[in-house]
GROMACS .gro file of N, CA and C in nm:
model
  546
    1MET      N    1   4.727   1.091   1.788
    1MET     CA    2   4.833   1.148   1.666
    1MET      C    3   4.723   1.191   1.552
    2PRO      N    4   4.640   1.093   1.502
    2PRO     CA    5   4.539   1.119   1.419
    2PRO      C    6   4.464   1.238   1.401
    3ILE      N    7   4.417   1.264   1.545
    3ILE     CA    8   4.315   1.377   1.593
    3ILE      C    9   4.377   1.495   1.558
    4VAL      N   10   4.542   1.480   1.609
    4VAL     CA   11   4.619   1.628   1.566
    4VAL      C   12   4.633   1.657   1.409
    5LEU      N   13   4.612   1.560   1.335
    5LEU     CA   14   4.645   1.555   1.197
    5LEU      C   15   4.480   1.630   1.129
    6VAL      N   16   4.382   1.597   1.205
    6VAL     CA   17   4.259   1.616   1.146
    6VAL      C   18   4.241   1.750   1.208
    7LEU      N   19   4.257   1.812   1.323
    7LEU     CA   20   4.245   1.928   1.383
    7LEU      C   21   4.320   2.032   1.291
    8LEU      N   22   4.472   1.972   1.226
    8LEU     CA   23   4.567   2.053   1.147
    8LEU      C   24   4.457   2.107   1.025
    9PHE      N   25   4.433   1.968   0.972
    9PHE     CA   26   4.354   1.994   0.834
    9PHE      C   27   4.270   2.067   0.831
   10VAL      N   28   4.179   2.095   0.953
   10VAL     CA   29   4.068   2.153   0.933
   10VAL      C   30   4.093   2.298   0.984
   11PHE      N   31   4.213   2.334   1.025
   11PHE     CA   32   4.261   2.487   1.060
   11PHE      C   33   4.307   2.517   0.915
   12LEU      N   34   4.356   2.451   0.831
   12LEU     CA   35   4.452   2.481   0.712
   12LEU      C   36   4.325   2.494   0.612
   13LEU      N   37   4.187   2.433   0.629
   13LEU     CA   38   4.088   2.448   0.538
   13LEU      C   39   4.061   2.601   0.577
   14LEU      N   40   4.023   2.601   0.717
   14LEU     CA   41   3.968   2.753   0.742
   14LEU      C   42   4.035   2.872   0.712
   15ALA      N   43   4.181   2.861   0.705
   15ALA     CA   44   4.270   2.945   0.690
   15ALA      C   45   4.252   2.983   0.545
   16LEU      N   46   4.262   2.842   0.448
   16LEU     CA   47   4.276   2.894   0.309
   16LEU      C   48   4.127   2.966   0.288
   17TRP      N   49   4.028   2.910   0.317
   17TRP     CA   50   3.881   2.971   0.301
   17TRP      C   51   3.868   3.131   0.348
   18VAL      N   52   3.987   3.169   0.461
   18VAL     CA   53   3.952   3.305   0.477
   18VAL      C   54   4.054   3.392   0.406
   19VAL      N   55   4.156   3.331   0.347
   19VAL     CA   56   4.219   3.375   0.230
   19VAL      C   57   4.170   3.399   0.120
   20LEU      N   58   4.126   3.294   0.042
   20LEU     CA   59   4.061   3.310  -0.069
   20LEU      C   60   3.876   3.390  -0.076
   21LEU      N   61   3.833   3.395   0.041
   21LEU     CA   62   3.696   3.456   0.051
   21LEU      C   63   3.710   3.606  -0.041
   22PRO      N   64   3.795   3.676   0.007
   22PRO     CA   65   3.796   3.815  -0.058
   22PRO      C   66   3.829   3.802  -0.186
   23LEU      N   67   3.909   3.696  -0.248
   23LEU     CA   68   3.943   3.682  -0.389
   23LEU      C   69   3.829   3.632  -0.462
   24SER      N   70   3.781   3.557  -0.440
   24SER     CA   71   3.640   3.492  -0.494
   24SER      C   72   3.510   3.617  -0.458
   25LEU      N   73   3.517   3.700  -0.359
   25LEU     CA   74   3.395   3.810  -0.388
   25LEU      C   75   3.488   3.911  -0.536
   26TRP      N   76   3.604   3.957  -0.501
   26TRP     CA   77   3.637   4.049  -0.612
   26TRP      C   78   3.648   3.978  -0.723
   27GLN      N   79   3.661   3.835  -0.770
   27GLN     CA   80   3.601   3.795  -0.895
   27GLN      C   81   3.482   3.779  -0.930
   28ARG      N   82   3.382   3.758  -0.820
   28ARG     CA   83   3.247   3.749  -0.863
   28ARG      C   84   3.205   3.923  -0.894
   29TYR      N   85   3.248   4.034  -0.809
   29TYR     CA   86   3.236   4.170  -0.885
   29TYR      C   87   3.327   4.191  -1.027
   30ARG      N   88   3.416   4.153  -1.052
   30ARG     CA   89   3.455   4.177  -1.177
   30ARG      C   90   3.378   4.099  -1.306
   31TYR      N   91   3.319   3.952  -1.271
   31TYR     CA   92   3.253   3.904  -1.368
   31TYR      C   93   3.126   3.952  -1.359
   32GLY      N   94   3.066   4.013  -1.286
   32GLY     CA   95   2.925   4.076  -1.244
   32GLY      C   96   2.929   4.205  -1.364
   33ARG      N   97   3.039   4.256  -1.384
   33ARG     CA   98   3.007   4.383  -1.423
   33ARG      C   99   3.087   4.385  -1.599
   34ALA      N  100   3.117   4.258  -1.635
   34ALA     CA  101   3.202   4.230  -1.727
   34ALA      C  102   3.137   4.230  -1.876
   35ARG      N  103   3.156   4.288  -1.980
   35ARG     CA  104   3.094   4.275  -2.113
   35ARG      C  105   3.115   4.154  -2.150
   36ARG      N  106   2.996   4.109  -2.211
   36ARG     CA  107   2.938   3.990  -2.248
   36ARG      C  108   2.901   3.970  -2.401
   37MET      N  109   2.917   3.883  -2.479
   37MET     CA  110   2.864   3.831  -2.597
   37MET      C  111   2.735   3.765  -2.569
   38ALA      N  112   2.589   3.813  -2.597
   38ALA     CA  113   2.518   3.720  -2.594
   38ALA      C  114   2.487   3.584  -2.683
   39ARG      N  115   2.477   3.474  -2.619
   39ARG     CA  116   2.457   3.385  -2.720
   39ARG      C  117   2.339   3.310  -2.673
   40ARG      N  118   2.245   3.284  -2.775
   40ARG     CA  119   2.099   3.262  -2.722
   40ARG      C  120   2.118   3.129  -2.687
   41TRP      N  121   2.174   3.021  -2.687
   41TRP     CA  122   2.170   2.871  -2.638
   41TRP      C  123   2.215   2.900  -2.498
   42LEU      N  124   2.302   2.975  -2.452
   42LEU     CA  125   2.360   2.989  -2.316
   42LEU      C  126   2.264   3.065  -2.235
   43LEU      N  127   2.201   3.191  -2.277
   43LEU     CA  128   2.089   3.235  -2.221
   43LEU      C  129   2.006   3.166  -2.205
   44THR      N  130   1.956   3.087  -2.265
   44THR     CA  131   1.831   2.976  -2.296
   44THR      C  132   1.839   2.891  -2.139
   45LEU      N  133   1.952   2.849  -2.155
   45LEU     CA  134   2.025   2.735  -2.065
   45LEU      C  135   2.020   2.806  -1.906
   46ASN      N  136   2.088   2.909  -1.930
   46ASN     CA  137   2.073   2.995  -1.772
   46ASN      C  138   1.962   3.043  -1.715
   47ALA      N  139   1.874   3.075  -1.806
   47ALA     CA  140   1.698   3.093  -1.771
   47ALA      C  141   1.623   2.996  -1.707
   48TRP      N  142   1.653   2.888  -1.801
   48TRP     CA  143   1.581   2.767  -1.752
   48TRP      C  144   1.614   2.700  -1.594
   49SER      N  145   1.750   2.701  -1.623
   49SER     CA  146   1.825   2.643  -1.521
   49SER      C  147   1.784   2.729  -1.369
   50LEU      N  148   1.793   2.886  -1.410
   50LEU     CA  149   1.744   2.961  -1.274
   50LEU      C  150   1.608   2.912  -1.223
   51LEU      N  151   1.553   2.892  -1.341
   51LEU     CA  152   1.412   2.864  -1.284
   51LEU      C  153   1.365   2.760  -1.199
   52VAL      N  154   1.458   2.628  -1.231
   52VAL     CA  155   1.458   2.537  -1.170
   52VAL      C  156   1.523   2.523  -1.026
   53SER      N  157   1.607   2.608  -1.037
   53SER     CA  158   1.695   2.636  -0.894
   53SER      C  159   1.592   2.753  -0.804
   54VAL      N  160   1.491   2.838  -0.861
   54VAL     CA  161   1.421   2.892  -0.782
   54VAL      C  162   1.301   2.793  -0.728
   55ALA      N  163   1.266   2.690  -0.833
   55ALA     CA  164   1.134   2.591  -0.753
   55ALA      C  165   1.216   2.527  -0.613
   56ILE      N  166   1.330   2.485  -0.679
   56ILE     CA  167   1.384   2.424  -0.557
   56ILE      C  168   1.398   2.457  -0.405
   57PHE      N  169   1.460   2.590  -0.431
   57PHE     CA  170   1.455   2.675  -0.348
   57PHE      C  171   1.335   2.711  -0.288
   58VAL      N  172   1.222   2.723  -0.336
   58VAL     CA  173   1.120   2.750  -0.263
   58VAL      C  174   1.050   2.626  -0.194
   59ALA      N  175   1.074   2.517  -0.269
   59ALA     CA  176   1.030   2.365  -0.190
   59ALA      C  177   1.124   2.337  -0.063
   60VAL      N  178   1.282   2.386  -0.095
   60VAL     CA  179   1.350   2.366   0.035
   60VAL      C  180   1.310   2.470   0.179
   61SER      N  181   1.252   2.567   0.069
   61SER     CA  182   1.231   2.699   0.203
   61SER      C  183   1.098   2.656   0.295
   62ALA      N  184   1.007   2.583   0.193
   62ALA     CA  185   0.872   2.536   0.239
   62ALA      C  186   0.887   2.423   0.350
   63PHE      N  187   0.980   2.354   0.296
   63PHE     CA  188   0.991   2.206   0.419
   63PHE      C  189   1.076   2.287   0.528
   64GLY      N  190   1.191   2.359   0.538
   64GLY     CA  191   1.203   2.429   0.640
   64GLY      C  192   1.093   2.462   0.748
   65LEU      N  193   0.981   2.526   0.715
   65LEU     CA  194   0.907   2.572   0.799
   65LEU      C  195   0.873   2.462   0.914
   66PHE      N  196   0.909   2.336   0.914
   66PHE     CA  197   0.923   2.247   1.026
   66PHE      C  198   1.017   2.293   1.134
   67TRP      N  199   1.128   2.345   1.106
   67TRP     CA  200   1.238   2.394   1.197
   67TRP      C  201   1.223   2.514   1.215
   68TRP      N  202   1.235   2.642   1.114
   68TRP     CA  203   1.231   2.737   1.119
   68TRP      C  204   1.111   2.848   1.034
   69PRO      N  205   1.033   2.885   1.171
   69PRO     CA  206   0.921   2.928   1.119
   69PRO      C  207   0.909   3.048   0.999
   70ASP      N  208   1.012   3.080   1.031
   70ASP     CA  209   1.019   3.222   0.919
   70ASP      C  210   1.095   3.191   0.792
   71SER      N  211   1.133   3.056   0.747
   71SER     CA  212   1.227   3.059   0.636
   71SER      C  213   1.145   3.089   0.520
   72LEU      N  214   1.014   3.068   0.499
   72LEU     CA  215   0.928   3.094   0.381
   72LEU      C  216   0.913   3.215   0.344
   73VAL      N  217   0.875   3.300   0.498
   73VAL     CA  218   0.880   3.448   0.474
   73VAL      C  219   1.036   3.518   0.426
   74GLY      N  220   1.147   3.454   0.461
   74GLY     CA  221   1.245   3.515   0.448
   74GLY      C  222   1.279   3.511   0.292
   75ALA      N  223   1.245   3.395   0.232
   75ALA     CA  224   1.267   3.356   0.104
   75ALA      C  225   1.177   3.446  -0.003
   76GLY      N  226   1.060   3.428   0.050
   76GLY     CA  227   0.980   3.535  -0.024
   76GLY      C  228   0.990   3.660  -0.080
   77VAL      N  229   1.039   3.728   0.065
   77VAL     CA  230   1.085   3.873   0.058
   77VAL      C  231   1.233   3.895  -0.029
   78GLY      N  232   1.299   3.778  -0.011
   78GLY     CA  233   1.422   3.794  -0.069
   78GLY      C  234   1.393   3.786  -0.244
   79LEU      N  235   1.283   3.711  -0.243
   79LEU     CA  236   1.284   3.656  -0.409
   79LEU      C  237   1.176   3.783  -0.447
   80LEU      N  238   1.116   3.838  -0.389
   80LEU     CA  239   1.048   3.965  -0.413
   80LEU      C  240   1.135   4.060  -0.443
   81ALA      N  241   1.233   4.082  -0.344
   81ALA     CA  242   1.346   4.222  -0.352
   81ALA      C  243   1.437   4.208  -0.464
   82GLY      N  244   1.460   4.045  -0.511
   82GLY     CA  245   1.552   4.019  -0.600
   82GLY      C  246   1.516   4.056  -0.758
   83SER      N  247   1.369   4.019  -0.786
   83SER     CA  248   1.309   4.052  -0.858
   83SER      C  249   1.297   4.213  -0.927
   84VAL      N  250   1.277   4.268  -0.825
   84VAL     CA  251   1.287   4.420  -0.861
   84VAL      C  252   1.428   4.474  -0.907
   85LEU      N  253   1.530   4.399  -0.818
   85LEU     CA  254   1.656   4.465  -0.858
   85LEU      C  255   1.682   4.380  -0.983
   86GLY      N  256   1.668   4.275  -1.018
   86GLY     CA  257   1.684   4.223  -1.165
   86GLY      C  258   1.615   4.318  -1.264
   87LEU      N  259   1.502   4.381  -1.233
   87LEU     CA  260   1.427   4.436  -1.331
   87LEU      C  261   1.475   4.591  -1.362
   88LEU      N  262   1.556   4.637  -1.213
   88LEU     CA  263   1.639   4.740  -1.248
   88LEU      C  264   1.768   4.715  -1.312
   89GLY      N  265   1.810   4.592  -1.314
   89GLY     CA  266   1.940   4.593  -1.335
   89GLY      C  267   1.931   4.570  -1.494
   90VAL      N  268   1.829   4.539  -1.539
   90VAL     CA  269   1.803   4.494  -1.667
   90VAL      C  270   1.773   4.639  -1.742
   91TRP      N  271   1.773   4.754  -1.698
   91TRP     CA  272   1.726   4.849  -1.706
   91TRP      C  273   1.853   4.952  -1.737
   92LEU      N  274   1.924   4.918  -1.654
   92LEU     CA  275   2.079   4.967  -1.605
   92LEU      C  276   2.181   4.921  -1.706
   93THR      N  277   2.124   4.768  -1.778
   93THR     CA  278   2.233   4.721  -1.857
   93THR      C  279   2.257   4.833  -1.983
   94ARG      N  280   2.403   4.799  -2.044
   94ARG     CA  281   2.421   4.866  -2.162
   94ARG      C  282   2.416   4.782  -2.266
   95TRP      N  283   2.410   4.785  -2.389
   95TRP     CA  284   2.352   4.711  -2.490
   95TRP      C  285   2.429   4.773  -2.618
   96GLU      N  286   2.456   4.651  -2.682
   96GLU     CA  287   2.560   4.705  -2.778
   96GLU      C  288   2.536   4.608  -2.909
   97VAL      N  289   2.458   4.676  -3.051
   97VAL     CA  290   2.460   4.552  -3.115
   97VAL      C  291   2.557   4.602  -3.222
   98ALA      N  292   2.641   4.467  -3.263
   98ALA     CA  293   2.774   4.454  -3.377
   98ALA      C  294   2.742   4.391  -3.466
   99PRO      N  295   2.828   4.397  -3.562
   99PRO     CA  296   2.795   4.282  -3.672
   99PRO      C  297   2.858   4.116  -3.617
  100GLN      N  298   2.920   4.139  -3.491
  100GLN     CA  299   2.965   3.991  -3.423
  100GLN      C  300   2.830   3.917  -3.363
  101GLY      N  301   2.762   4.025  -3.304
  101GLY     CA  302   2.646   4.016  -3.238
  101GLY      C  303   2.610   4.106  -3.150
  102VAL      N  304   2.518   4.078  -3.078
  102VAL     CA  305   2.489   4.132  -2.939
  102VAL      C  306   2.561   4.122  -2.811
  103PHE      N  307   2.615   4.249  -2.777
  103PHE     CA  308   2.672   4.249  -2.651
  103PHE      C  309   2.640   4.326  -2.547
  104TYR      N  310   2.641   4.275  -2.407
  104TYR     CA  311   2.546   4.342  -2.308
  104TYR      C  312   2.657   4.366  -2.170
  105GLN      N  313   2.674   4.475  -2.108
  105GLN     CA  314   2.724   4.475  -2.001
  105GLN      C  315   2.648   4.527  -1.865
  106PRO      N  316   2.643   4.429  -1.766
  106PRO     CA  317   2.590   4.491  -1.645
  106PRO      C  318   2.641   4.602  -1.574
  107ASN      N  319   2.556   4.654  -1.510
  107ASN     CA  320   2.572   4.755  -1.429
  107ASN      C  321   2.679   4.729  -1.342
  108ALA      N  322   2.780   4.800  -1.296
  108ALA     CA  323   2.905   4.819  -1.240
  108ALA      C  324   2.850   4.802  -1.037
  109TRP      N  325   2.784   4.937  -1.043
  109TRP     CA  326   2.722   4.949  -0.931
  109TRP      C  327   2.640   4.838  -0.838
  110LEU      N  328   2.541   4.796  -0.949
  110LEU     CA  329   2.455   4.700  -0.927
  110LEU      C  330   2.529   4.575  -0.864
  111ALA      N  331   2.616   4.528  -0.951
  111ALA     CA  332   2.722   4.425  -0.924
  111ALA      C  333   2.785   4.469  -0.816
  112LEU      N  334   2.828   4.564  -0.774
  112LEU     CA  335   2.905   4.597  -0.632
  112LEU      C  336   2.771   4.561  -0.515
  113LEU      N  337   2.680   4.622  -0.558
  113LEU     CA  338   2.581   4.605  -0.422
  113LEU      C  339   2.525   4.443  -0.408
  114LEU      N  340   2.543   4.363  -0.483
  114LEU     CA  341   2.509   4.235  -0.503
  114LEU      C  342   2.625   4.193  -0.402
  115VAL      N  343   2.754   4.207  -0.444
  115VAL     CA  344   2.878   4.119  -0.352
  115VAL      C  345   2.870   4.183  -0.220
  116ALA      N  346   2.831   4.329  -0.215
  116ALA     CA  347   2.834   4.389  -0.066
  116ALA      C  348   2.769   4.329   0.029
  117ILE      N  349   2.621   4.295  -0.059
  117ILE     CA  350   2.509   4.233   0.038
  117ILE      C  351   2.565   4.080   0.069
  118VAL      N  352   2.635   3.994   0.007
  118VAL     CA  353   2.683   3.876   0.048
  118VAL      C  354   2.797   3.874   0.135
  119ALA      N  355   2.902   3.989   0.108
  119ALA     CA  356   2.992   4.009   0.212
  119ALA      C  357   2.923   4.067   0.335
  120GLY      N  358   2.841   4.148   0.345
  120GLY     CA  359   2.765   4.178   0.445
  120GLY      C  360   2.732   4.062   0.562
  121ARG      N  361   2.623   3.966   0.482
  121ARG     CA  362   2.552   3.835   0.535
  121ARG      C  363   2.682   3.762   0.623
  122ILE      N  364   2.799   3.733   0.538
  122ILE     CA  365   2.896   3.681   0.588
  122ILE      C  366   2.955   3.711   0.715
  123VAL      N  367   2.969   3.848   0.701
  123VAL     CA  368   3.028   3.912   0.832
  123VAL      C  369   2.933   3.904   0.958
  124LEU      N  370   2.796   3.959   0.899
  124LEU     CA  371   2.686   3.902   1.033
  124LEU      C  372   2.684   3.796   1.081
  125GLY      N  373   2.710   3.679   1.000
  125GLY     CA  374   2.704   3.551   1.041
  125GLY      C  375   2.822   3.507   1.159
  126MET      N  376   2.956   3.579   1.107
  126MET     CA  377   3.066   3.557   1.208
  126MET      C  378   3.052   3.635   1.330
  127VAL      N  379   2.993   3.768   1.350
  127VAL     CA  380   2.940   3.858   1.429
  127VAL      C  381   2.870   3.763   1.532
  128GLN      N  382   2.740   3.714   1.475
  128GLN     CA  383   2.664   3.617   1.548
  128GLN      C  384   2.747   3.490   1.625
  129MET      N  385   2.827   3.444   1.532
  129MET     CA  386   2.891   3.340   1.580
  129MET      C  387   2.957   3.381   1.714
  130VAL      N  388   3.050   3.459   1.689
  130VAL     CA  389   3.109   3.505   1.807
  130VAL      C  390   3.028   3.548   1.912
  131GLN      N  391   2.933   3.612   1.914
  131GLN     CA  392   2.815   3.632   1.999
  131GLN      C  393   2.796   3.519   2.078
  132TYR      N  394   2.762   3.431   1.984
  132TYR     CA  395   2.673   3.293   2.052
  132TYR      C  396   2.807   3.192   2.157
  133TRP      N  397   2.937   3.243   2.097
  133TRP     CA  398   3.025   3.139   2.164
  133TRP      C  399   3.045   3.252   2.317
  134ARG      N  400   3.028   3.350   2.309
  134ARG     CA  401   3.073   3.450   2.433
  134ARG      C  402   2.982   3.423   2.527
  135SER      N  403   2.842   3.407   2.517
  135SER     CA  404   2.705   3.417   2.591
  135SER      C  405   2.719   3.277   2.636
  136ASP      N  406   2.637   3.204   2.724
  136ASP     CA  407   2.566   3.100   2.781
  136ASP      C  408   2.465   3.031   2.691
  137ALA      N  409   2.359   3.127   2.621
  137ALA     CA  410   2.292   3.092   2.565
  137ALA      C  411   2.269   3.199   2.421
  138ALA      N  412   2.184   3.182   2.324
  138ALA     CA  413   2.180   3.227   2.217
  138ALA      C  414   2.170   3.403   2.243
  139PRO      N  415   2.255   3.506   2.213
  139PRO     CA  416   2.187   3.664   2.224
  139PRO      C  417   2.070   3.685   2.181
  140ALA      N  418   2.010   3.784   2.226
  140ALA     CA  419   1.892   3.843   2.152
  140ALA      C  420   1.965   3.952   2.059
  141THR      N  421   1.910   3.947   1.908
  141THR     CA  422   1.933   3.981   1.831
  141THR      C  423   1.817   4.046   1.730
  142HIS      N  424   1.846   4.118   1.656
  142HIS     CA  425   1.694   4.191   1.583
  142HIS      C  426   1.654   4.053   1.506
  143ALA      N  427   1.519   4.041   1.519
  143ALA     CA  428   1.444   3.912   1.440
  143ALA      C  429   1.498   3.872   1.325
  144LEU      N  430   1.468   4.025   1.236
  144LEU     CA  431   1.493   4.002   1.104
  144LEU      C  432   1.657   3.952   1.074
  145LEU      N  433   1.743   3.978   1.124
  145LEU     CA  434   1.873   3.962   1.088
  145LEU      C  435   1.917   3.808   1.133
  146SER      N  436   1.866   3.802   1.271
  146SER     CA  437   1.920   3.634   1.354
  146SER      C  438   1.842   3.520   1.275
  147GLY      N  439   1.899   3.422   1.266
  147GLY     CA  440   1.828   3.305   1.233
  147GLY      C  441   1.856   3.274   1.087
  148HIS      N  442   1.760   3.171   1.016
  148HIS     CA  443   1.797   3.108   0.909
  148HIS      C  444   1.684   3.202   0.809
  149GLY      N  445   1.587   3.283   0.853
  149GLY     CA  446   1.585   3.366   0.783
  149GLY      C  447   1.628   3.469   0.678
  150SER      N  448   1.702   3.538   0.759
  150SER     CA  449   1.796   3.620   0.662
  150SER      C  450   1.883   3.569   0.604
  151LEU      N  451   1.945   3.434   0.630
  151LEU     CA  452   2.032   3.339   0.504
  151LEU      C  453   1.929   3.352   0.383
  152LEU      N  454   1.771   3.273   0.425
  152LEU     CA  455   1.732   3.259   0.276
  152LEU      C  456   1.686   3.380   0.220
  153ALA      N  457   1.678   3.493   0.308
  153ALA     CA  458   1.628   3.619   0.213
  153ALA      C  459   1.727   3.668   0.136
  154VAL      N  460   1.855   3.654   0.187
  154VAL     CA  461   2.006   3.687   0.078
  154VAL      C  462   1.980   3.585  -0.006
  155ALA      N  463   1.959   3.439  -0.003
  155ALA     CA  464   1.964   3.352  -0.078
  155ALA      C  465   1.843   3.383  -0.193
  156GLY      N  466   1.739   3.430  -0.153
  156GLY     CA  467   1.624   3.439  -0.249
  156GLY      C  468   1.676   3.561  -0.304
  157LEU      N  469   1.688   3.672  -0.267
  157LEU     CA  470   1.744   3.826  -0.306
  157LEU      C  471   1.837   3.788  -0.440
  158LEU      N  472   1.946   3.695  -0.441
  158LEU     CA  473   2.042   3.648  -0.553
  158LEU      C  474   1.976   3.575  -0.653
  159LEU      N  475   1.904   3.469  -0.615
  159LEU     CA  476   1.813   3.399  -0.700
  159LEU      C  477   1.707   3.488  -0.777
  160GLY      N  478   1.620   3.561  -0.722
  160GLY     CA  479   1.541   3.649  -0.768
  160GLY      C  480   1.583   3.752  -0.871
  161TYR      N  481   1.715   3.815  -0.822
  161TYR     CA  482   1.796   3.908  -0.929
  161TYR      C  483   1.830   3.824  -1.078
  162TYR      N  484   1.881   3.719  -1.039
  162TYR     CA  485   1.948   3.651  -1.131
  162TYR      C  486   1.851   3.540  -1.243
  163LEU      N  487   1.717   3.526  -1.197
  163LEU     CA  488   1.625   3.486  -1.227
  163LEU      C  489   1.558   3.593  -1.363
  164VAL      N  490   1.524   3.713  -1.292
  164VAL     CA  491   1.426   3.785  -1.357
  164VAL      C  492   1.567   3.839  -1.463
  165TYR      N  493   1.669   3.894  -1.409
  165TYR     CA  494   1.786   3.931  -1.508
  165TYR      C  495   1.828   3.839  -1.639
  166ALA      N  496   1.782   3.708  -1.619
  166ALA     CA  497   1.839   3.599  -1.734
  166ALA      C  498   1.729   3.630  -1.815
  167TRP      N  499   1.607   3.610  -1.757
  167TRP     CA  500   1.503   3.602  -1.846
  167TRP      C  501   1.476   3.733  -1.922
  168CYS      N  502   1.494   3.851  -1.863
  168CYS     CA  503   1.465   3.928  -1.926
  168CYS      C  504   1.576   4.005  -2.024
  169VAL      N  505   1.713   3.953  -2.008
  169VAL     CA  506   1.838   3.951  -2.101
  169VAL      C  507   1.779   3.886  -2.223
  170LYS      N  508   1.702   3.768  -2.215
  170LYS     CA  509   1.705   3.648  -2.325
  170LYS      C  510   1.611   3.733  -2.406
  171TRP      N  511   1.500   3.764  -2.325
  171TRP     CA  512   1.387   3.835  -2.418
  171TRP      C  513   1.458   3.976  -2.501
  172ARG      N  514   1.536   4.056  -2.400
  172ARG     CA  515   1.605   4.173  -2.488
  172ARG      C  516   1.683   4.126  -2.593
  173VAL      N  517   1.750   4.006  -2.577
  173VAL     CA  518   1.858   3.996  -2.682
  173VAL      C  519   1.756   3.945  -2.816
  174ALA      N  520   1.641   3.870  -2.796
  174ALA     CA  521   1.589   3.824  -2.917
  174ALA      C  522   1.535   3.935  -2.990
  175ARG      N  523   1.474   4.032  -2.902
  175ARG     CA  524   1.432   4.147  -2.986
  175ARG      C  525   1.549   4.181  -3.045
  176LEU      N  526   1.632   4.247  -2.973
  176LEU     CA  527   1.771   4.310  -3.060
  176LEU      C  528   1.771   4.205  -3.174
  177GLU      N  529   1.806   4.113  -3.171
  177GLU     CA  530   1.842   4.015  -3.295
  177GLU      C  531   1.755   4.034  -3.376
  178ARG      N  532   1.634   4.036  -3.364
  178ARG     CA  533   1.538   4.063  -3.468
  178ARG      C  534   1.534   4.189  -3.521
  179LEU      N  535   1.552   4.298  -3.443
  179LEU     CA  536   1.570   4.418  -3.515
  179LEU      C  537   1.705   4.442  -3.587
  180ARG      N  538   1.797   4.329  -3.578
  180ARG     CA  539   1.922   4.340  -3.630
  180ARG      C  540   1.904   4.275  -3.765
  181GLY      N  541   1.811   4.202  -3.795
  181GLY     CA  542   1.794   4.099  -3.872
  181GLY      C  543   1.818   3.949  -3.902
  182HIS      N  544   1.842   3.892  -3.768
  182HIS     CA  545   1.876   3.760  -3.763
  182HIS      C  546   1.776   3.662  -3.701
   0.00000   0.00000   0.00000
């Protein structure tokens, strides 16, 4: 009897995840394109937290070389691509200097692209899982998309984007506030 309850609980958690995943991706997109007031303390906290996160990510990716030979390459490629997207994101951001302070609004298309990349990697993982279940051994797929390298590349892309974006927004807001007279 307890095993049936455990299986039912796992099934309910999986069903809840399937139902809430599209909602969470939509919310991520909505927040990613929202107009925000720039608060210097929050920008500073975000930038330094992301720097620590990237350092931990690179360390864990390097440690992962023991099991996954392409982990550090995937992480590095993702961080590099994300950094380029972060610079593009700051360039495409709309800035507004108002009496209440500095406001910024990230580009909606870039926010949609990042959410689509995450959704695409989730779908690819599910396709790979189904292929693995249907075959006796791991099916041969493209090396770039299979394994942990592509997972780390997507994670690196997101971390690289948000790291560069956070530091550039912090720098730009400080510059705009100096021009504003604060």
